[in-house]
Amino acid sequence: MWPDDIHRELSAAGVGVVGYVPDAGHKRLIELCQADNNMRAVVLSTEEEGIGLAAGAWLGGQKSVLLMQSSGVGNIVNVLGMVRECRFPLVTLVTMRGEQGEFNPWQVPMGQAVRPVLEAMGTVVQYADKADDMGAVVNAALRLAYNSYASVAVLISQRLIGIKSFQEQAAK
Amino acid sequence: MKRRDAVKQLLSQRADLLVIAGLGSTAWDCTAAGDSPLTFPMWGAMGQAAMMGLGVAIAQPARRVLVITGDGEALMGLGALATIGVQKPENLTLVVIDNERYGETGMQDTHTAHGVDLAGVARACGFNIFDSQQIKNAIHHVPGPNFACIKVEAEKIPLVLPPREGALLKARFRRALLGAQADAE
């Protein structure tokens, strides 16, 4: 499964801190990180906190990753200014909503704004819509961020998450 | 109490303390007390000082970490108190220098001028609460997360500015803390 591939890449890269806001699309990856003794999984009250967490961890010498849903991108816009000004390496894995096959109209505006908003703030945006590619995409994102001091977001296509209704989401 | 005296006292004989200074007056206060590469003064990202402190504290469990920030900055990131309360970092202390004003924007009242009790919020989130006399010892010796809200006069005082380039502030902190490892990645 692609969440297992992501976890394997995070582990191999030595990621020690995982900030996350609970999300259905990241459910399995969050569980894998929580169960990993070499990772500190930090549940956040808003995605914005994850930027401070990641920046602080890097000041202290640790690599991190930030997990969120596309709606969370709207919550981190201003603080991405610090990431850019300070050239903090940052890897954000975004599960997309408001995109392919969305069933909740309230998700669509932010989902459609994710890429331009991130790019406007200087974040490199990469897109993953094939499960088999996920490990390679995340591997490349980690290397770009930590070798080049870049802010990199990987958008994980809603097609891969595959939840098609409220009922299905609630049953997860 | 005067804010510069309070911060100077907190940072005197700081030993190997790692410091995050929240944006605005508290960053100037920390600089007035003596700039250090192991102080990271924030010029933006309002609301994130406490979370920066948590990140450093998790990455450096053997070091003591102090966040000094203002009441307005802390109010913008109140959720961070809950997040820190869940993580329970033993090496982290958060001190709010509370003048009940937004000092950089014209000294408008913050919520604390109208009864909002930041120490009460922090206590409810699981912090150990200390007063202005006790906190100095707690920063270095008491298992955290620790918290103090120090009420200070609302005064306009001269700016004492740290370097402002973010990449420089990051790099000097990492080099001072990590040595050659900082550039080894």
Short mmCIF file of C-alpha atoms in Angstrom, two decimals, chain A residues 53-142:
data_model
loop_
_atom_site.label_atom_id
_atom_site.label_comp_id
_atom_site.label_asym_id
_atom_site.label_seq_id
_atom_site.Cartn_x
_atom_site.Cartn_y
_atom_site.Cartn_z
CA LEU A 53 7.08 22.37 14.85
CA ALA A 54 9.03 21.50 11.69
CA ALA A 55 11.08 24.70 11.84
CA GLY A 56 11.90 24.16 15.51
CA ALA A 57 12.84 20.53 14.90
CA TRP A 58 15.23 21.61 12.14
CA LEU A 59 16.79 24.25 14.40
CA GLY A 60 17.36 21.37 16.80
CA GLY A 61 18.84 19.13 14.10
CA GLN A 62 15.93 16.81 13.26
CA LYS A 63 14.13 16.14 10.01
CA SER A 64 10.36 16.16 10.02
CA VAL A 65 7.34 15.78 7.79
CA LEU A 66 3.94 17.44 7.96
CA LEU A 67 0.76 15.56 7.06
CA MET A 68 -2.47 17.34 6.24
CA GLN A 69 -5.53 17.46 4.06
CA SER A 70 -5.85 20.09 1.34
CA SER A 71 -8.04 22.30 3.53
CA GLY A 72 -5.06 22.63 5.87
CA VAL A 73 -3.03 24.39 3.20
CA GLY A 74 -5.22 27.42 3.77
CA ASN A 75 -4.18 27.42 7.42
CA ILE A 76 -0.42 27.62 6.79
CA VAL A 77 -0.16 30.41 4.21
CA ASN A 78 1.28 33.23 6.31
CA VAL A 79 3.73 31.05 8.21
CA LEU A 80 5.10 29.67 4.94
CA GLY A 81 6.64 33.13 4.74
CA MET A 82 8.97 32.16 7.58
CA VAL A 83 9.88 28.91 5.83
CA ARG A 84 10.87 30.83 2.73
CA GLU A 85 12.69 33.68 4.47
CA CYS A 86 14.68 31.33 6.68
CA ARG A 87 15.12 28.63 4.01
CA PHE A 88 13.83 25.96 6.33
CA PRO A 89 13.60 22.57 4.61
CA LEU A 90 9.99 21.41 4.72
CA VAL A 91 8.13 18.38 3.38
CA THR A 92 4.35 18.54 3.42
CA LEU A 93 2.24 15.59 2.27
CA VAL A 94 -1.22 16.80 1.31
CA THR A 95 -4.12 14.43 0.73
CA MET A 96 -6.37 16.16 -1.78
CA ARG A 97 -10.05 16.95 -1.41
CA GLY A 98 -12.17 19.18 -3.60
CA GLU A 99 -10.58 17.52 -6.55
CA GLN A 100 -11.30 14.28 -8.41
CA GLY A 101 -14.79 13.03 -7.54
CA GLU A 102 -15.41 15.31 -4.56
CA PHE A 103 -18.78 14.85 -2.84
CA ASN A 104 -18.62 17.82 -0.43
CA PRO A 105 -18.97 21.15 -2.25
CA TRP A 106 -17.40 23.04 0.69
CA GLN A 107 -14.10 21.27 -0.01
CA VAL A 108 -13.88 22.44 -3.61
CA PRO A 109 -12.74 26.09 -3.25
CA MET A 110 -9.70 25.32 -1.08
CA GLY A 111 -8.93 22.10 -2.91
CA GLN A 112 -8.74 23.97 -6.19
CA ALA A 113 -6.63 26.75 -4.64
CA VAL A 114 -3.99 24.47 -3.12
CA ARG A 115 -1.46 24.55 -5.93
CA PRO A 116 -1.54 28.30 -6.70
CA VAL A 117 -1.50 29.19 -2.99
CA LEU A 118 1.51 26.99 -2.27
CA GLU A 119 3.36 28.18 -5.36
CA ALA A 120 2.64 31.82 -4.50
CA MET A 121 4.41 31.23 -1.17
CA GLY A 122 7.47 29.66 -2.77
CA THR A 123 6.71 26.01 -2.14
CA VAL A 124 7.62 23.48 -4.84
CA VAL A 125 4.52 21.45 -5.68
CA GLN A 126 4.69 17.84 -6.84
CA TYR A 127 1.74 15.62 -7.68
CA ALA A 128 1.25 11.92 -7.02
CA ASP A 129 -1.65 10.14 -8.67
CA LYS A 130 -0.19 6.65 -9.08
CA ALA A 131 0.13 4.40 -6.05
CA ASP A 132 3.16 2.65 -7.54
CA ASP A 133 5.05 5.95 -7.84
CA MET A 134 4.44 7.13 -4.30
CA GLY A 135 7.69 5.92 -2.78
CA ALA A 136 9.76 7.49 -5.54
CA VAL A 137 7.87 10.80 -5.38
CA VAL A 138 8.25 11.09 -1.61
CA ASN A 139 11.90 10.04 -1.80
CA ALA A 140 12.56 12.82 -4.31
CA ALA A 141 10.63 15.36 -2.22
CA LEU A 142 12.69 14.51 0.86
#
